Coordinates of C-alpha atoms in Angstrom, one line a residue:
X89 CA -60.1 235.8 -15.6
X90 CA -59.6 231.9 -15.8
X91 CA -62.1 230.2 -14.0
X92 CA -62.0 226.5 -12.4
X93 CA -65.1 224.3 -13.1
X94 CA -64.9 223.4 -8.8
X95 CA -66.7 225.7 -6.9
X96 CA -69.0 226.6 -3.8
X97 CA -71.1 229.4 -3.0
X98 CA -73.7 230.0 -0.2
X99 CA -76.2 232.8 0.8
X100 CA -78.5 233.3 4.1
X101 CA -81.3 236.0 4.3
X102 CA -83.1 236.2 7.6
X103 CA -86.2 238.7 7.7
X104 CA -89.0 239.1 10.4
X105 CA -90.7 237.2 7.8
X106 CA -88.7 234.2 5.9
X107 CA -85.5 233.2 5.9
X108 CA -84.0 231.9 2.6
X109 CA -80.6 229.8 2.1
X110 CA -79.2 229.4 -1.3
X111 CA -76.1 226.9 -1.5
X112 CA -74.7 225.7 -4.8
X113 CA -71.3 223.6 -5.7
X114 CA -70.2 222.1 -8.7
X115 CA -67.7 219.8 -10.0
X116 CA -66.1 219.0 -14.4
X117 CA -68.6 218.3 -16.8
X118 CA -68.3 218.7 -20.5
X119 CA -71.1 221.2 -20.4
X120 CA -73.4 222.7 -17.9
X121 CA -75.4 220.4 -16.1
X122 CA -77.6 222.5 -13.7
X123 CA -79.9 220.7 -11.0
X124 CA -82.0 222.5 -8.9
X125 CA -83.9 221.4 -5.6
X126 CA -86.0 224.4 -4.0
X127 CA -89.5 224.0 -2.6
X128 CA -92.7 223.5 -4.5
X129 CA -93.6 227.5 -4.2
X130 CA -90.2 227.8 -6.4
X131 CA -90.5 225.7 -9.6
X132 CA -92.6 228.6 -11.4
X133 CA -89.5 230.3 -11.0
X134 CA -87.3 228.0 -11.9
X135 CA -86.7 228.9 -15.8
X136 CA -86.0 231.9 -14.8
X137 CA -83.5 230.9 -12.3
X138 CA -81.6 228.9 -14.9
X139 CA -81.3 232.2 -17.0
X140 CA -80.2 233.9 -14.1
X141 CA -77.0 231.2 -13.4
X142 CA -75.8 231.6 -17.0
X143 CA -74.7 235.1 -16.3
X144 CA -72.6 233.0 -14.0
X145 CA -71.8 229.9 -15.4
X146 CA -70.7 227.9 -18.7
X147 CA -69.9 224.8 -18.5
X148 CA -69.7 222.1 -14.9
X149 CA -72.0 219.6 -13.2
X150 CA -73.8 222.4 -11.0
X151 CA -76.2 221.8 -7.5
X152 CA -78.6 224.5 -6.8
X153 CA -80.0 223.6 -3.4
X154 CA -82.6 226.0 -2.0
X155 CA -84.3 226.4 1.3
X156 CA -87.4 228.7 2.8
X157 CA -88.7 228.8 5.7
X158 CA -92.3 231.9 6.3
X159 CA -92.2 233.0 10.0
X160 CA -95.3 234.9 9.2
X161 CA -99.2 234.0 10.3
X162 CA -101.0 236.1 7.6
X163 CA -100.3 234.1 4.7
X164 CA -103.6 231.8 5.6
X165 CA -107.3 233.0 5.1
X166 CA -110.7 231.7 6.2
X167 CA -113.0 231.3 3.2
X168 CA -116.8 231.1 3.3
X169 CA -118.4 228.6 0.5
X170 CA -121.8 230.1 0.9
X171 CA -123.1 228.2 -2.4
X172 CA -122.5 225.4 -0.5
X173 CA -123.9 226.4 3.0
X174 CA -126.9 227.5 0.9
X175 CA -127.1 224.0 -0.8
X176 CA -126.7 222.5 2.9
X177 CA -129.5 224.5 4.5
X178 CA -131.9 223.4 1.3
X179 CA -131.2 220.0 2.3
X180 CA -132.1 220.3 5.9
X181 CA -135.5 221.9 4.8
X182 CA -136.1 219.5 2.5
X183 CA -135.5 216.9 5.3
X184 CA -137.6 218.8 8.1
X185 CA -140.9 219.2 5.7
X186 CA -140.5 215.3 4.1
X187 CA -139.9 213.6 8.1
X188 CA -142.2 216.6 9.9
X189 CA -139.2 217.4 12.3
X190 CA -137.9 221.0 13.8
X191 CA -135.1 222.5 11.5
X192 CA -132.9 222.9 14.7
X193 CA -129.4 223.7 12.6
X194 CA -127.4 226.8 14.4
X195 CA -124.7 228.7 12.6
X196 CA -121.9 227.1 14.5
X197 CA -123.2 223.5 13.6
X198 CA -123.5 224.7 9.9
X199 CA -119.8 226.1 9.7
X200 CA -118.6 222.6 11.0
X201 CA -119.8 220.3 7.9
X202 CA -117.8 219.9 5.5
X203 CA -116.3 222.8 2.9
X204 CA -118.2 225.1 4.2
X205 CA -115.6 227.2 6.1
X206 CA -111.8 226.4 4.7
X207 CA -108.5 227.8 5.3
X208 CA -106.3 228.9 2.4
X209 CA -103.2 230.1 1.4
X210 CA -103.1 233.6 0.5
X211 CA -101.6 234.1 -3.1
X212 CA -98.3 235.1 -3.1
X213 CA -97.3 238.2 -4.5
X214 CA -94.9 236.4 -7.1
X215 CA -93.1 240.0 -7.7
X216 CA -92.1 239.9 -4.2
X217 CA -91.3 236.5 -4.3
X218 CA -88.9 236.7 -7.2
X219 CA -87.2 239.5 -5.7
X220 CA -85.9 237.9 -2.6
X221 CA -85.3 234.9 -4.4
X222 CA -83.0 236.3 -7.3
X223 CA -81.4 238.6 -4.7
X224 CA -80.0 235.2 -2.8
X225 CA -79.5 233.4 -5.7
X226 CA -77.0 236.2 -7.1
X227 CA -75.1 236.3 -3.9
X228 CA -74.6 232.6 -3.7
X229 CA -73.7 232.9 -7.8
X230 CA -71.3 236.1 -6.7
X231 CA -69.6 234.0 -3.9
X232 CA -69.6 230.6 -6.0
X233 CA -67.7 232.7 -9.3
X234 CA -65.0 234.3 -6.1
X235 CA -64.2 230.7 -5.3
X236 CA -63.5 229.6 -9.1
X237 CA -61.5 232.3 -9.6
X238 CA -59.0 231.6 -6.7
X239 CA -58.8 227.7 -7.8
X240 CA -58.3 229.3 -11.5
X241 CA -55.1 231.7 -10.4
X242 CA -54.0 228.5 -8.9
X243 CA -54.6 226.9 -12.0
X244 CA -53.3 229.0 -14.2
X245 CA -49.8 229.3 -11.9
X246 CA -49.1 225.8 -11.7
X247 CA -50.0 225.4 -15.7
X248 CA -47.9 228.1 -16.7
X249 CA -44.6 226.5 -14.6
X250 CA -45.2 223.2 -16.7
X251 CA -45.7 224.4 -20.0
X252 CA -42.5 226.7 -19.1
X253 CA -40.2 223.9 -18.0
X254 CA -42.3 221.9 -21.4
X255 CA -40.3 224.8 -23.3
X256 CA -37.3 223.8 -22.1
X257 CA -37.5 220.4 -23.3
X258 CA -37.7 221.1 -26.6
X259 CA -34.8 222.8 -26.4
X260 CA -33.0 220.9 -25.2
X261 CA -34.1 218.6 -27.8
X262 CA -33.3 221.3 -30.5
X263 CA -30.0 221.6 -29.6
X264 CA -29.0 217.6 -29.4
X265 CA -31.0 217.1 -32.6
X266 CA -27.7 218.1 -35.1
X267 CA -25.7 216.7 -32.2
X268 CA -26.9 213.5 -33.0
X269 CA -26.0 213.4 -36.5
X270 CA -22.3 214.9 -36.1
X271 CA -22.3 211.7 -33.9
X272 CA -23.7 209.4 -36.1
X273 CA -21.3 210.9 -39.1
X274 CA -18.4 210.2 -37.0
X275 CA -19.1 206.7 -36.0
X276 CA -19.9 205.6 -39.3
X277 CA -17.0 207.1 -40.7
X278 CA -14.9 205.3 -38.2
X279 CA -16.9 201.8 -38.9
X280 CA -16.2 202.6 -42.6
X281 CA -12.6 202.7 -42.1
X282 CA -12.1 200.0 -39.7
X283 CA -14.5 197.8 -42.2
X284 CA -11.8 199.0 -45.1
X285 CA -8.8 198.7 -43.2
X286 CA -7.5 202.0 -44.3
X287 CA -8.5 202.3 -47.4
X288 CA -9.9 205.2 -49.4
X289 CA -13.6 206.2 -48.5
X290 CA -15.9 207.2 -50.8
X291 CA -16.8 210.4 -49.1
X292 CA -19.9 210.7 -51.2
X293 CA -21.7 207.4 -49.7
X294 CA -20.9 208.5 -46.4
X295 CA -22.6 212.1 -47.0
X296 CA -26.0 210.1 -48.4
X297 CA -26.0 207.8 -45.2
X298 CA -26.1 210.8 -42.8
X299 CA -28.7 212.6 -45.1
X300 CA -31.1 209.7 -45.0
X301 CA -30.5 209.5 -41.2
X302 CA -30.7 213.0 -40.4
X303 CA -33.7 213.3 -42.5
X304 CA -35.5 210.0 -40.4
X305 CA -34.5 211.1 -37.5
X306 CA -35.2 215.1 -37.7
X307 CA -38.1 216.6 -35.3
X308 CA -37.8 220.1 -36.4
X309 CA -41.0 220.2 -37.5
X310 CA -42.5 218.8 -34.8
X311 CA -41.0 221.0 -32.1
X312 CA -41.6 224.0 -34.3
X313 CA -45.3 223.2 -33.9
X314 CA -45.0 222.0 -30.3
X315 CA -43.7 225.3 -29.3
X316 CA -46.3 227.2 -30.9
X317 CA -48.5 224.9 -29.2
X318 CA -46.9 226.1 -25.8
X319 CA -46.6 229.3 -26.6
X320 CA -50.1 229.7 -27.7
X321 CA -51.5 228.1 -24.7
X322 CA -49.7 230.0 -22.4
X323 CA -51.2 233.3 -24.3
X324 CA -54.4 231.9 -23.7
X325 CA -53.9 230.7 -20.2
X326 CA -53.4 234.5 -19.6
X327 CA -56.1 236.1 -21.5
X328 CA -58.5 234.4 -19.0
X329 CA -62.4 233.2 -20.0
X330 CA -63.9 230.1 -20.6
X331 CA -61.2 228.1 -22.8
X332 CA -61.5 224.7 -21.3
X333 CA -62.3 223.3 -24.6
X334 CA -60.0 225.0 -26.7
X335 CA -57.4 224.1 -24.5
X336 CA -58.2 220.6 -24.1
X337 CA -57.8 220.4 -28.3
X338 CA -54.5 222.2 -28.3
X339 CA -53.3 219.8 -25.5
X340 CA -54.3 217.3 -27.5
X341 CA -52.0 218.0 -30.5
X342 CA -48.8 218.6 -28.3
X343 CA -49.6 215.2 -27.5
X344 CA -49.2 214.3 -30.9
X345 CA -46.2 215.9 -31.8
X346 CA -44.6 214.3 -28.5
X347 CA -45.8 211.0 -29.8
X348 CA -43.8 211.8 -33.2
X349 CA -40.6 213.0 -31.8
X350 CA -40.7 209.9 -29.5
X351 CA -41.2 207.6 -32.4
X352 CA -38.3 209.4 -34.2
X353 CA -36.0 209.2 -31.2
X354 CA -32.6 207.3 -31.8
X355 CA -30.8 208.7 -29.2
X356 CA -31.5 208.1 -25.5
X357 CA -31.4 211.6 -24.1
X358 CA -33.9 212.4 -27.1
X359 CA -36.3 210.2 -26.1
X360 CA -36.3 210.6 -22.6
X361 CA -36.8 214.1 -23.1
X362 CA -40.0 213.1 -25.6
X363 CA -41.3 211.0 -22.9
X364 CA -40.9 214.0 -20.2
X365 CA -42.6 215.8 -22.6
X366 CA -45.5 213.4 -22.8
X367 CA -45.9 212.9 -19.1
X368 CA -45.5 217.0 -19.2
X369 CA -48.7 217.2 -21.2
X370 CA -50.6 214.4 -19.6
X371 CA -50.3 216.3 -16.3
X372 CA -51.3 219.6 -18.1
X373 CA -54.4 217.7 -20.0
X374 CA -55.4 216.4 -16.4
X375 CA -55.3 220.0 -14.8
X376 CA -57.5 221.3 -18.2
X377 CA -60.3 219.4 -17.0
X378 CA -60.9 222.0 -14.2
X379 CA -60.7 224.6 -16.5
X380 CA -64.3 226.3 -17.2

């Protein structure tokens, strides 16, 4: 399947206990650029969710954005420093004996000072956490691979009509190409005679003239190759997979050979066939961008 390098995907999992929203999009880039924004609790996962994407992905400028919110109360804990209640209640004996004072500390006015009671987080179970995560990440990467593969069949339709009507430029060029020289044959064998005023021609010099201008003028092998350009784009346009590169460097030599034939062109229907042709390609280079 031929994928575009546009693209958006989103997922949304709400739970009694979290709700997590996955949204990525992307846009061309030579290769993949994947940036990620998720919450600090995510980035020991985030090597792993880079893995993940390539199942998905090749090549484009990608946004992973990632949101969670815990609707759940147990994930803090109350924890008892006694080392340093202990080291607290030295101090206070220490303090009673040196000044000759009642040690009047309570319980409750020991848990207020500082560090001795704390509340924590309790340690995620990273398992559990990678589960969920992975699952919405997939179906964001599932739904974000559906909407490539619509632009893609786009793509591919509207390529495969230019490289089509490409074909029949060269052609038509084909077929005027030995036009041309009957053409130029007969004018310089009228120019001949009209320079001679009816005298004998030396059919011999007239038959090396055309040669040399047949021969400066001819594009066969340049539409030979431009077809087989054509042609072997179009092949790959309907294999499918990721041939935005290899694409881009056929593109680029059917550029060439139009640049040649234009060059070559004496004959005004020639050329502005050639430069069809070249706006042809430039419009099909343009649309290969897209192409993962």
């Amino acid at each position: 399947m031929l994928k575009s390098m546009t693209g958006f995907g989103r997922s949304e999992t709400i739970t009694d206990e979290y709700k997590i929203t996955v949204e990525m999009k992307a846009v061309n880039h030579r290769y993949l650029d994947l940036s990620i924004k998720m919450p600090k609790k995510f980035n020991y996962f985030e090597a792993s969710i880079r893995t993940l994407l390539k199942n998905y992905i090749q090549r484009g400028k990608v946004d992973l954005f990632i949101t969670y919110e815990d609707y759940t109360e147990e994930n803090l804990c109350l924890k008892y420093n006694r080392v340093l209640a202990a080291e607290y209640m030295n101090a206070f004996k220490q303090m009673a004996e040196q000044f000759q004072i009642p040690n009047d500390i309570t319980v409750s006015s020991l848990s207020r000072f500082p560090e001795v009671l704390t509340m924590e987080q309790v340690p995620e179970d990273e398992e559990h956490l990678w589960k969920i995560l992975s699952q919405a990440v997939e179906e964001a990467a599932a739904r974000f691979v559906e909407t490539r593969l619509t632009e893609g069949e786009h793509l591919r339709e509207d390529l495969i009509k230019k490289l089509d009507y490409m074909l029949e430029l060269v052609s038509f060029i084909e077929e005027r190409s030995p036009k041309i020289v009957e053409e130029y044959r007969a004018k310089l064998t009228d120019k001949v005679n009209e320079l001679l005023n009816g005298a004998a021609v030396e059919e011999s010099r007239i038959v090396t003239e055309v040669t040399i201008y047949a021969d400066k003028i001819c594009t066969d092998e340049e539409m030979v190759r431009l077809r087989s350009h054509i042609e072997t784009m179009k092949a790959k346009l309907l294999a499918g997979g990721p041939i935005g590169r290899e694409l881009d460097f056929i593109a680029q030599e059917m550029n060439r050979e139009a640049n040649t034939t234009l060059s070559k062109a004496n004959d005004l229907e020639t050329a502005d066939k050639a430069i069809a042709l070249k706006t042809e390609i430039e419009k099909v280079r343009e649309q290969i961008q897209n192409i993962e």
